[in-house]
mmCIF file of C-alpha atoms and ligand atoms in Angstrom:
data_model
loop_
_atom_site.group_PDB
_atom_site.id
_atom_site.type_symbol
_atom_site.label_atom_id
_atom_site.label_comp_id
_atom_site.label_asym_id
_atom_site.label_seq_id
_atom_site.Cartn_x
_atom_site.Cartn_y
_atom_site.Cartn_z
ATOM 1 C CA MET A 1 42.493 -14.077 -18.296
ATOM 2 C CA LEU A 2 43.423 -16.023 -15.241
ATOM 3 C CA ILE A 3 47.069 -15.994 -14.174
ATOM 4 C CA LEU A 4 47.795 -19.068 -12.050
ATOM 5 C CA LEU A 5 50.839 -19.180 -9.796
ATOM 6 C CA HIS A 6 52.856 -22.269 -9.020
ATOM 7 C CA LEU A 7 51.323 -24.396 -6.265
ATOM 8 C CA ASP A 8 54.176 -23.664 -3.886
ATOM 9 C CA ALA A 9 54.102 -19.889 -4.402
ATOM 10 C CA GLY A 10 54.248 -18.187 -1.011
ATOM 11 C CA PRO A 11 53.283 -14.628 -0.004
ATOM 12 C CA ASP A 12 56.597 -13.147 -1.230
ATOM 13 C CA GLU A 13 56.240 -14.682 -4.653
ATOM 14 C CA ARG A 14 52.593 -13.547 -4.875
ATOM 15 C CA ALA A 15 53.692 -10.008 -4.048
ATOM 16 C CA ARG A 16 56.477 -10.136 -6.645
ATOM 17 C CA VAL A 17 54.044 -11.277 -9.362
ATOM 18 C CA ARG A 18 51.568 -8.610 -8.378
ATOM 19 C CA ASP A 19 54.304 -5.949 -8.491
ATOM 20 C CA THR A 20 55.343 -7.091 -11.952
ATOM 21 C CA LEU A 21 51.729 -6.929 -13.152
ATOM 22 C CA THR A 22 51.334 -3.460 -11.682
ATOM 23 C CA ALA A 23 54.505 -2.340 -13.451
ATOM 24 C CA LEU A 24 53.054 -3.676 -16.695
ATOM 25 C CA ASP A 25 49.840 -1.732 -16.047
ATOM 26 C CA VAL A 26 47.761 -4.908 -15.882
ATOM 27 C CA ALA A 27 44.928 -4.526 -13.366
ATOM 28 C CA VAL A 28 44.168 -7.751 -11.472
ATOM 29 C CA GLU A 29 42.157 -9.152 -8.618
ATOM 30 C CA GLU A 30 43.571 -11.948 -6.498
ATOM 31 C CA VAL A 31 41.560 -15.166 -6.340
ATOM 32 C CA GLN A 32 42.069 -18.356 -4.375
ATOM 33 C CA LEU A 33 41.310 -21.552 -6.269
ATOM 34 C CA GLY A 34 41.629 -24.392 -3.776
ATOM 35 C CA ASP A 35 45.326 -24.480 -2.835
ATOM 36 C CA ARG A 36 46.389 -22.285 -5.671
ATOM 37 C CA THR A 37 46.586 -18.528 -5.901
ATOM 38 C CA GLY A 38 45.677 -16.769 -9.083
ATOM 39 C CA PHE A 39 45.057 -13.326 -10.480
ATOM 40 C CA VAL A 40 42.104 -12.464 -12.684
ATOM 41 C CA VAL A 41 42.898 -9.716 -15.163
ATOM 42 C CA VAL A 42 40.236 -7.064 -14.809
ATOM 43 C CA GLY A 43 41.808 -4.368 -16.977
ATOM 44 C CA GLY A 44 41.763 -4.309 -20.768
ATOM 45 C CA GLU A 45 43.076 -7.640 -21.915
ATOM 46 C CA ARG A 46 44.537 -5.844 -24.884
ATOM 47 C CA SER A 47 47.098 -4.306 -22.586
ATOM 48 C CA HIS A 48 49.400 -7.291 -22.353
ATOM 49 C CA PRO A 49 49.614 -10.526 -24.316
ATOM 50 C CA LYS A 50 48.954 -13.828 -22.652
ATOM 51 C CA ASP A 51 52.275 -15.324 -23.770
ATOM 52 C CA SER A 52 54.213 -12.496 -22.112
ATOM 53 C CA LEU A 53 52.312 -12.807 -18.835
ATOM 54 C CA ALA A 54 53.097 -16.515 -18.822
ATOM 55 C CA ARG A 55 56.818 -15.634 -18.674
ATOM 56 C CA ILE A 56 56.581 -13.758 -15.367
ATOM 57 C CA PRO A 57 58.657 -15.689 -12.808
ATOM 58 C CA GLY A 58 56.321 -17.564 -10.469
ATOM 59 C CA VAL A 59 53.507 -17.888 -13.013
ATOM 60 C CA ALA A 60 52.567 -21.476 -13.825
ATOM 61 C CA LYS A 61 49.935 -20.893 -16.449
ATOM 62 C CA VAL A 62 47.778 -18.214 -18.065
ATOM 63 C CA VAL A 63 44.280 -19.271 -19.039
ATOM 64 C CA THR A 64 41.947 -17.337 -21.303
ATOM 65 C CA LEU A 65 38.641 -17.428 -19.504
ATOM 66 C CA THR A 66 36.644 -15.934 -22.294
ATOM 67 C CA ASP A 67 36.869 -13.231 -24.913
ATOM 68 C CA ARG A 68 33.502 -12.021 -23.773
ATOM 69 C CA ALA A 69 32.369 -8.682 -25.164
ATOM 70 C CA THR A 70 31.811 -7.193 -21.732
ATOM 71 C CA LEU A 71 30.383 -3.779 -22.629
ATOM 72 C CA VAL A 72 28.087 -5.304 -25.247
ATOM 73 C CA HIS A 73 26.678 -7.784 -22.730
ATOM 74 C CA ALA A 74 26.225 -4.978 -20.228
ATOM 75 C CA THR A 75 23.729 -3.342 -22.600
ATOM 76 C CA TRP A 76 21.229 -6.088 -21.835
ATOM 77 C CA LYS A 77 18.154 -4.894 -19.996
ATOM 78 C CA GLU A 78 14.720 -6.356 -20.268
ATOM 79 C CA ALA A 79 13.409 -3.417 -22.231
ATOM 80 C CA GLY A 80 16.403 -3.351 -24.558
ATOM 81 C CA HIS A 81 18.352 -0.347 -25.636
ATOM 82 C CA ALA A 82 17.051 1.530 -28.669
ATOM 83 C CA VAL A 83 19.081 3.386 -31.276
ATOM 84 C CA SER A 84 17.379 6.325 -32.994
ATOM 85 C CA LEU A 85 18.247 8.299 -36.081
ATOM 86 C CA GLY A 86 15.704 10.853 -37.278
ATOM 87 C CA PRO A 87 12.391 9.024 -37.726
ATOM 88 C CA ALA A 88 14.133 5.648 -37.513
ATOM 89 C CA ARG A 89 14.062 3.823 -34.222
ATOM 90 C CA PHE A 90 15.562 0.372 -33.756
ATOM 91 C CA GLY A 91 14.509 -1.456 -30.597
ATOM 92 C CA GLY A 92 12.497 -0.351 -27.572
ATOM 93 C CA GLY A 93 9.262 -1.514 -29.172
ATOM 94 C CA HIS A 94 10.052 -0.088 -32.604
ATOM 95 C CA VAL A 95 10.991 -1.666 -35.900
ATOM 96 C CA SER A 96 12.508 0.369 -38.747
ATOM 97 C CA VAL A 97 13.236 -0.370 -42.352
ATOM 98 C CA ILE A 98 16.316 1.016 -44.096
ATOM 99 C CA ALA A 99 15.988 0.819 -47.867
ATOM 100 C CA GLY A 100 17.551 2.024 -51.076
ATOM 101 C CA PRO A 101 19.832 0.961 -53.864
ATOM 102 C CA CYS A 102 22.876 -1.231 -53.375
ATOM 103 C CA THR A 103 25.003 1.538 -54.747
ATOM 104 C CA VAL A 104 24.492 5.181 -55.623
ATOM 105 C CA GLU A 105 24.924 5.510 -59.359
ATOM 106 C CA ASP A 106 22.764 7.995 -61.239
ATOM 107 C CA PRO A 107 21.468 10.819 -58.936
ATOM 108 C CA ASP A 108 18.065 10.854 -60.676
ATOM 109 C CA ALA A 109 17.659 7.123 -60.169
ATOM 110 C CA LEU A 110 18.611 7.578 -56.530
ATOM 111 C CA ARG A 111 15.952 10.269 -56.057
ATOM 112 C CA GLU A 112 13.363 8.037 -57.644
ATOM 113 C CA VAL A 113 14.217 5.090 -55.374
ATOM 114 C CA ALA A 114 14.345 7.368 -52.323
ATOM 115 C CA HIS A 115 10.828 8.670 -52.961
ATOM 116 C CA VAL A 116 9.575 5.144 -53.569
ATOM 117 C CA VAL A 117 10.932 3.773 -50.311
ATOM 118 C CA ARG A 118 9.888 6.791 -48.295
ATOM 119 C CA ASP A 119 6.333 6.609 -49.596
ATOM 120 C CA ALA A 120 6.239 2.916 -48.805
ATOM 121 C CA GLY A 121 7.273 3.493 -45.171
ATOM 122 C CA ALA A 122 11.049 3.262 -44.953
ATOM 123 C CA ALA A 123 12.524 5.182 -42.027
ATOM 124 C CA ALA A 124 16.049 5.561 -43.454
ATOM 125 C CA LEU A 125 17.867 5.324 -46.757
ATOM 126 C CA ARG A 126 20.753 3.103 -47.715
ATOM 127 C CA GLY A 127 23.199 3.473 -50.578
ATOM 128 C CA GLY A 128 26.810 2.445 -51.085
ATOM 129 C CA VAL A 129 29.311 4.974 -52.348
ATOM 130 C CA PHE A 130 32.541 3.235 -51.319
ATOM 131 C CA LYS A 131 31.844 -0.297 -52.457
ATOM 132 C CA VAL A 132 33.827 -3.350 -51.441
ATOM 133 C CA ARG A 133 33.644 -5.636 -54.426
ATOM 134 C CA THR A 134 35.009 -9.136 -54.575
ATOM 135 C CA SER A 135 36.613 -8.398 -57.938
ATOM 136 C CA PRO A 136 38.840 -5.373 -58.447
ATOM 137 C CA TYR A 137 37.310 -5.105 -61.934
ATOM 138 C CA ALA A 138 33.770 -4.656 -60.620
ATOM 139 C CA TYR A 139 32.258 -1.190 -60.129
ATOM 140 C CA GLN A 140 33.851 0.305 -57.005
ATOM 141 C CA GLY A 141 31.236 2.960 -56.218
ATOM 142 C CA GLY A 142 30.848 6.647 -56.993
ATOM 143 C CA GLY A 143 32.882 7.977 -54.030
ATOM 144 C CA GLN A 144 32.458 11.498 -52.720
ATOM 145 C CA LYS A 145 30.355 12.667 -55.667
ATOM 146 C CA ALA A 146 27.873 9.885 -55.017
ATOM 147 C CA LEU A 147 27.920 10.707 -51.319
ATOM 148 C CA ALA A 148 26.980 14.316 -52.069
ATOM 149 C CA ALA A 149 24.024 13.042 -54.124
ATOM 150 C CA LEU A 150 22.993 10.689 -51.331
ATOM 151 C CA HIS A 151 23.184 13.488 -48.779
ATOM 152 C CA ALA A 152 21.130 15.857 -50.952
ATOM 153 C CA THR A 153 18.490 13.211 -51.656
ATOM 154 C CA SER A 154 18.264 12.273 -48.005
ATOM 155 C CA ARG A 155 17.541 15.905 -47.104
ATOM 156 C CA GLU A 156 15.019 16.183 -49.933
ATOM 157 C CA VAL A 157 12.981 13.210 -48.737
ATOM 158 C CA GLY A 158 13.574 13.832 -45.039
ATOM 159 C CA LEU A 159 15.120 10.460 -44.301
ATOM 160 C CA PRO A 160 18.542 9.922 -42.728
ATOM 161 C CA PHE A 161 20.909 7.587 -44.518
ATOM 162 C CA PHE A 162 23.381 4.831 -43.798
ATOM 163 C CA THR A 163 26.387 4.325 -46.012
ATOM 164 C CA GLU A 164 29.385 2.058 -45.771
ATOM 165 C CA LEU A 165 32.852 3.366 -44.942
ATOM 166 C CA THR A 166 35.738 1.105 -45.805
ATOM 167 C CA ASP A 167 38.823 2.975 -44.654
ATOM 168 C CA PRO A 168 39.576 4.969 -41.485
ATOM 169 C CA ARG A 169 40.738 7.890 -43.671
ATOM 170 C CA GLN A 170 37.213 8.224 -45.087
ATOM 171 C CA VAL A 171 35.946 8.858 -41.566
ATOM 172 C CA GLN A 172 38.060 12.000 -41.399
ATOM 173 C CA GLU A 173 37.201 13.065 -44.926
ATOM 174 C CA VAL A 174 33.437 12.544 -45.028
ATOM 175 C CA GLY A 175 32.344 11.501 -41.536
ATOM 176 C CA ASP A 176 30.608 14.824 -40.884
ATOM 177 C CA LEU A 177 28.328 14.361 -43.899
ATOM 178 C CA ILE A 178 27.133 10.914 -42.895
ATOM 179 C CA ASP A 179 24.112 10.142 -40.704
ATOM 180 C CA GLY A 180 24.785 6.485 -39.948
ATOM 181 C CA VAL A 181 27.904 4.460 -40.657
ATOM 182 C CA GLN A 182 27.650 1.000 -42.127
ATOM 183 C CA ILE A 183 30.504 -1.376 -41.382
ATOM 184 C CA GLY A 184 30.277 -4.014 -44.075
ATOM 185 C CA ALA A 185 30.634 -7.740 -43.585
ATOM 186 C CA ARG A 186 34.115 -7.735 -45.095
ATOM 187 C CA HIS A 187 35.229 -5.054 -42.621
ATOM 188 C CA MET A 188 33.754 -6.558 -39.462
ATOM 189 C CA GLN A 189 37.267 -7.046 -38.117
ATOM 190 C CA ASN A 190 38.736 -3.837 -39.495
ATOM 191 C CA PHE A 191 39.138 -2.554 -35.962
ATOM 192 C CA PRO A 192 40.942 0.706 -36.812
ATOM 193 C CA LEU A 193 37.974 1.529 -39.068
ATOM 194 C CA ILE A 194 35.437 0.622 -36.385
ATOM 195 C CA GLU A 195 37.246 2.684 -33.761
ATOM 196 C CA GLU A 196 37.644 5.703 -36.006
ATOM 197 C CA ALA A 197 34.003 5.510 -37.102
ATOM 198 C CA ALA A 198 32.810 5.018 -33.514
ATOM 199 C CA ARG A 199 34.448 8.284 -32.482
ATOM 200 C CA LEU A 200 32.011 10.124 -34.768
ATOM 201 C CA GLY A 201 29.406 9.274 -32.118
ATOM 202 C CA LYS A 202 26.852 8.423 -34.805
ATOM 203 C CA PRO A 203 24.727 5.275 -35.152
ATOM 204 C CA MET A 204 26.719 2.371 -36.537
ATOM 205 C CA LEU A 205 25.453 -0.674 -38.318
ATOM 206 C CA ILE A 206 27.901 -3.521 -37.812
ATOM 207 C CA LYS A 207 27.302 -6.370 -40.207
ATOM 208 C CA ARG A 208 28.318 -9.881 -39.305
ATOM 209 C CA HIS A 209 31.002 -11.394 -41.509
ATOM 210 C CA TRP A 210 29.699 -14.536 -43.235
ATOM 211 C CA ALA A 211 32.225 -16.704 -41.378
ATOM 212 C CA ALA A 212 32.135 -14.957 -37.999
ATOM 213 C CA ASP A 213 30.792 -16.628 -34.912
ATOM 214 C CA VAL A 214 28.629 -14.609 -32.540
ATOM 215 C CA ASP A 215 31.463 -13.795 -30.128
ATOM 216 C CA GLU A 216 33.634 -12.461 -32.930
ATOM 217 C CA TRP A 217 30.750 -10.308 -34.124
ATOM 218 C CA LEU A 218 29.990 -8.999 -30.636
ATOM 219 C CA ASN A 219 33.652 -8.233 -30.098
ATOM 220 C CA ALA A 220 33.587 -6.080 -33.227
ATOM 221 C CA ALA A 221 30.776 -4.130 -31.538
ATOM 222 C CA GLU A 222 32.838 -4.093 -28.345
ATOM 223 C CA TYR A 223 35.517 -2.070 -30.168
ATOM 224 C CA ALA A 224 32.901 0.622 -30.865
ATOM 225 C CA LEU A 225 31.537 0.597 -27.318
ATOM 226 C CA ARG A 226 35.052 0.894 -25.914
ATOM 227 C CA CYS A 227 35.354 4.135 -27.867
ATOM 228 C CA GLY A 228 32.283 5.442 -26.051
ATOM 229 C CA ASN A 229 29.770 4.806 -28.837
ATOM 230 C CA ASP A 230 26.903 2.551 -27.824
ATOM 231 C CA LYS A 231 24.693 3.479 -30.794
ATOM 232 C CA VAL A 232 25.533 0.164 -32.389
ATOM 233 C CA ILE A 233 23.045 -1.861 -34.407
ATOM 234 C CA LEU A 234 24.000 -5.455 -35.155
ATOM 235 C CA CYS A 235 23.097 -6.681 -38.632
ATOM 236 C CA GLU A 236 22.873 -10.348 -39.629
ATOM 237 C CA ARG A 237 23.335 -10.816 -43.392
ATOM 238 C CA GLY A 238 23.919 -14.529 -43.873
ATOM 239 C CA CYS A 239 26.745 -17.022 -43.550
ATOM 240 C CA LYS A 240 28.608 -18.909 -46.234
ATOM 241 C CA THR A 241 27.810 -22.554 -46.874
ATOM 242 C CA ALA A 242 28.740 -25.023 -49.588
ATOM 243 C CA ASP A 243 25.207 -24.934 -50.960
ATOM 244 C CA LYS A 244 24.441 -22.379 -53.635
ATOM 245 C CA HIS A 245 20.625 -22.290 -53.589
ATOM 246 C CA VAL A 246 20.881 -18.957 -51.776
ATOM 247 C CA ARG A 247 23.765 -16.497 -51.815
ATOM 248 C CA TYR A 248 24.313 -16.847 -48.056
ATOM 249 C CA LEU A 249 22.470 -18.805 -45.386
ATOM 250 C CA LEU A 250 20.524 -16.375 -43.197
ATOM 251 C CA ASP A 251 20.960 -17.140 -39.508
ATOM 252 C CA VAL A 252 17.450 -16.274 -38.336
ATOM 253 C CA GLY A 253 18.062 -18.040 -35.034
ATOM 254 C CA VAL A 254 20.752 -15.574 -34.064
ATOM 255 C CA VAL A 255 18.085 -12.870 -33.732
ATOM 256 C CA PRO A 256 16.218 -14.319 -30.716
ATOM 257 C CA TYR A 257 19.522 -15.653 -29.390
ATOM 258 C CA LEU A 258 20.966 -12.146 -29.242
ATOM 259 C CA LYS A 259 17.732 -10.547 -28.054
ATOM 260 C CA GLN A 260 17.981 -12.749 -24.966
ATOM 261 C CA ARG A 261 21.561 -11.743 -24.267
ATOM 262 C CA VAL A 262 22.414 -8.238 -25.396
ATOM 263 C CA GLY A 263 20.566 -4.941 -25.469
ATOM 264 C CA LEU A 264 21.885 -3.728 -28.807
ATOM 265 C CA PRO A 265 19.287 -3.694 -31.580
ATOM 266 C CA VAL A 266 19.565 -6.527 -34.088
ATOM 267 C CA ILE A 267 18.459 -6.067 -37.678
ATOM 268 C CA VAL A 268 18.573 -8.326 -40.714
ATOM 269 C CA ASP A 269 19.694 -7.815 -44.302
ATOM 270 C CA PRO A 270 17.620 -10.293 -46.314
ATOM 271 C CA SER A 271 18.910 -8.914 -49.642
ATOM 272 C CA HIS A 272 22.530 -10.021 -49.434
ATOM 273 C CA ALA A 273 21.510 -13.274 -47.757
ATOM 274 C CA ALA A 274 19.049 -14.268 -50.463
ATOM 275 C CA GLY A 275 20.772 -12.731 -53.449
ATOM 276 C CA ASP A 276 17.462 -13.136 -55.278
ATOM 277 C CA HIS A 277 14.533 -10.714 -55.161
ATOM 278 C CA THR A 278 11.986 -13.548 -55.184
ATOM 279 C CA LEU A 279 13.358 -14.859 -51.869
ATOM 280 C CA VAL A 280 13.909 -11.544 -50.079
ATOM 281 C CA PRO A 281 10.345 -10.905 -48.777
ATOM 282 C CA ALA A 282 10.041 -14.308 -47.107
ATOM 283 C CA LEU A 283 13.392 -13.942 -45.349
ATOM 284 C CA ALA A 284 12.484 -10.411 -44.283
ATOM 285 C CA ARG A 285 9.164 -11.539 -42.804
ATOM 286 C CA ALA A 286 10.889 -14.401 -40.994
ATOM 287 C CA ALA A 287 13.407 -11.963 -39.526
ATOM 288 C CA ILE A 288 10.742 -9.645 -38.123
ATOM 289 C CA ALA A 289 8.758 -12.599 -36.801
ATOM 290 C CA ALA A 290 11.934 -13.783 -35.058
ATOM 291 C CA GLY A 291 12.177 -10.434 -33.253
ATOM 292 C CA ALA A 292 14.494 -8.366 -35.446
ATOM 293 C CA ASP A 293 14.395 -4.631 -34.726
ATOM 294 C CA GLY A 294 14.489 -3.789 -38.392
ATOM 295 C CA LEU A 295 15.658 -4.573 -41.884
ATOM 296 C CA ILE A 296 18.044 -3.175 -44.443
ATOM 297 C CA VAL A 297 16.727 -3.918 -47.899
ATOM 298 C CA GLU A 298 17.914 -3.202 -51.432
ATOM 299 C CA VAL A 299 15.292 -1.648 -53.710
ATOM 300 C CA HIS A 300 15.496 -0.415 -57.285
ATOM 301 C CA HIS A 301 12.801 0.752 -59.680
ATOM 302 C CA ARG A 302 14.877 -0.312 -62.708
ATOM 303 C CA PRO A 303 17.270 -3.059 -61.635
ATOM 304 C CA GLU A 304 18.303 -3.662 -65.234
ATOM 305 C CA THR A 305 20.150 -0.319 -65.153
ATOM 306 C CA THR A 306 22.262 -0.981 -62.061
ATOM 307 C CA ARG A 307 25.791 -2.331 -62.024
ATOM 308 C CA CYS A 308 25.533 -3.776 -58.553
ATOM 309 C CA ASP A 309 23.347 -6.514 -57.037
ATOM 310 C CA ALA A 310 20.545 -6.182 -59.616
ATOM 311 C CA ARG A 311 19.256 -9.685 -58.940
ATOM 312 C CA GLN A 312 18.332 -9.049 -55.334
ATOM 313 C CA ALA A 313 16.775 -5.585 -55.721
ATOM 314 C CA LEU A 314 13.084 -5.472 -54.792
ATOM 315 C CA SER A 315 10.709 -3.665 -57.113
ATOM 316 C CA PRO A 316 8.767 -0.709 -55.649
ATOM 317 C CA ASP A 317 5.574 -2.797 -55.480
ATOM 318 C CA ASP A 318 7.278 -5.712 -53.765
ATOM 319 C CA PHE A 319 8.875 -3.314 -51.293
ATOM 320 C CA ALA A 320 5.580 -1.605 -50.483
ATOM 321 C CA ARG A 321 3.989 -5.019 -49.884
ATOM 322 C CA LEU A 322 6.875 -6.042 -47.685
ATOM 323 C CA VAL A 323 6.581 -2.938 -45.505
ATOM 324 C CA ARG A 324 2.867 -3.637 -45.025
ATOM 325 C CA ASP A 325 3.742 -7.179 -43.931
ATOM 326 C CA VAL A 326 6.473 -5.921 -41.600
ATOM 327 C CA ARG A 327 4.014 -3.530 -39.940
ATOM 328 C CA ALA A 328 1.534 -6.359 -39.424
ATOM 329 C CA ILE A 329 4.082 -8.844 -38.115
ATOM 330 C CA ALA A 330 5.621 -6.259 -35.781
ATOM 331 C CA SER A 331 2.211 -5.492 -34.301
ATOM 332 C CA LEU A 332 1.711 -9.191 -33.503
ATOM 333 C CA THR A 333 4.641 -8.843 -31.116
ATOM 334 C CA ASP A 334 3.494 -5.475 -29.722
ATOM 335 C CA ARG A 335 5.926 -3.413 -31.722
ATOM 336 C CA VAL A 336 5.334 -0.562 -34.119
ATOM 337 C CA LEU A 337 6.896 0.336 -37.403
ATOM 338 C CA ALA A 338 8.763 3.634 -37.064
ATOM 339 C CA GLY A 339 8.914 6.076 -39.941
ATOM 340 C CA PRO A 340 8.196 9.596 -41.088
ATOM 341 C CA SER A 341 4.893 10.821 -39.710
ATOM 342 C CA THR A 342 3.971 13.097 -42.604
ATOM 343 C CA PRO A 343 3.509 12.266 -46.256
ATOM 344 C CA LEU A 344 5.951 13.955 -48.574
ATOM 345 C CA ARG A 345 4.505 16.657 -50.767
ATOM 346 C CA ASN A 346 5.294 16.451 -54.490
ATOM 347 C CA SER A 347 6.630 12.981 -54.079
ATOM 348 C CA ALA A 348 7.893 11.671 -57.399
ATOM 349 C CA VAL A 349 6.120 8.359 -57.084
ATOM 350 C CA GLY A 350 2.761 7.890 -55.444
ATOM 351 C CA GLY A 351 2.336 5.532 -52.499
HETATM 352 C C1 LIG B 1 25.959 -3.824 -48.825
HETATM 353 O O1 LIG B 1 25.167 -3.664 -47.901
HETATM 354 O O2 LIG B 1 25.913 -3.182 -49.878
HETATM 355 C C2 LIG B 1 27.000 -4.874 -48.700
HETATM 356 C C3 LIG B 1 28.056 -4.904 -49.486
HETATM 357 O O3 LIG B 1 26.707 -5.768 -47.750
HETATM 358 P P1 LIG B 1 27.677 -6.837 -47.026
HETATM 359 O O4 LIG B 1 28.762 -6.035 -46.366
HETATM 360 O O5 LIG B 1 26.736 -7.498 -46.086
HETATM 361 O O6 LIG B 1 28.200 -7.767 -48.090
HETATM 362 MN MN1 LIG B 2 24.489 -4.838 -52.352
#
């Protein structure tokens, strides 16, 4: 913010404004703009609202310069800034695939899917246990029991997992059990949740809301970085449009756009964007070709049995083919697919 003083403000008035700002705990630097004196707010802009600052005697106008996500932009370095979790590595020359069911339902089905995706080359599991459903009548997820199954399966296959938290209280209750926190599209601006989750110090996947512009999305990440957690992975999952040929319109262009501006890894969720398993592989390949540091993909060996997002679930064969394509496309841009280095003994499904 820029606090502009009246044109005729003399040294005494400048000092009085500065004293008032100091009393309000607003850190500023004085700037001279032609004939006019101003103060640029350098402290947290959250500390005092613009409308209140505008009421300080002597202030002519308060201008919002930008709501730039400062810490997020500071992550930019030419080599990028990788986030690692077990065998998964996002950025820094590595691409990783997170895969699993939309939601954790039957523990046996989960184990089956987990073996399938691990054998195919996934580096981490996904699975919702606290679901955010558009309708209150839709299946809301299996809660803590499902989380225990997800945790046990993750240890069995040797892959870390990401799961969505939807309420700051869950962070206290189950945060210790979780490897990576997913902040869902609907919760992108649930800042108390983001802050509470960030304090776990674990990798965080922050999905873009379907109506959020890039600055709003980056500011959601800024909330996590302000809490001292820079293990943030940005995830594009499609924007809403009037057209219904796809569930959401995947913003592939945002991937190279962000890669030129911020160091945080950027991954893509082609499943929720497409909403249709026949479209998912093409969107996923496009994302990796555009420079994405990874994917999060929904996979199910028997989609007809699931109560959540059956239409977009990839079959095991389609997923295995996709991972092969991702490896090939990543290598075209001098990147490697990260994943477990050893095959799993006694795996339920062969690779
Ligand atoms: C999900 O990943 O299961 C999910 C609900 O995604 P989104 O938040 O992108 O809708
Ligand atoms: Mn889903």
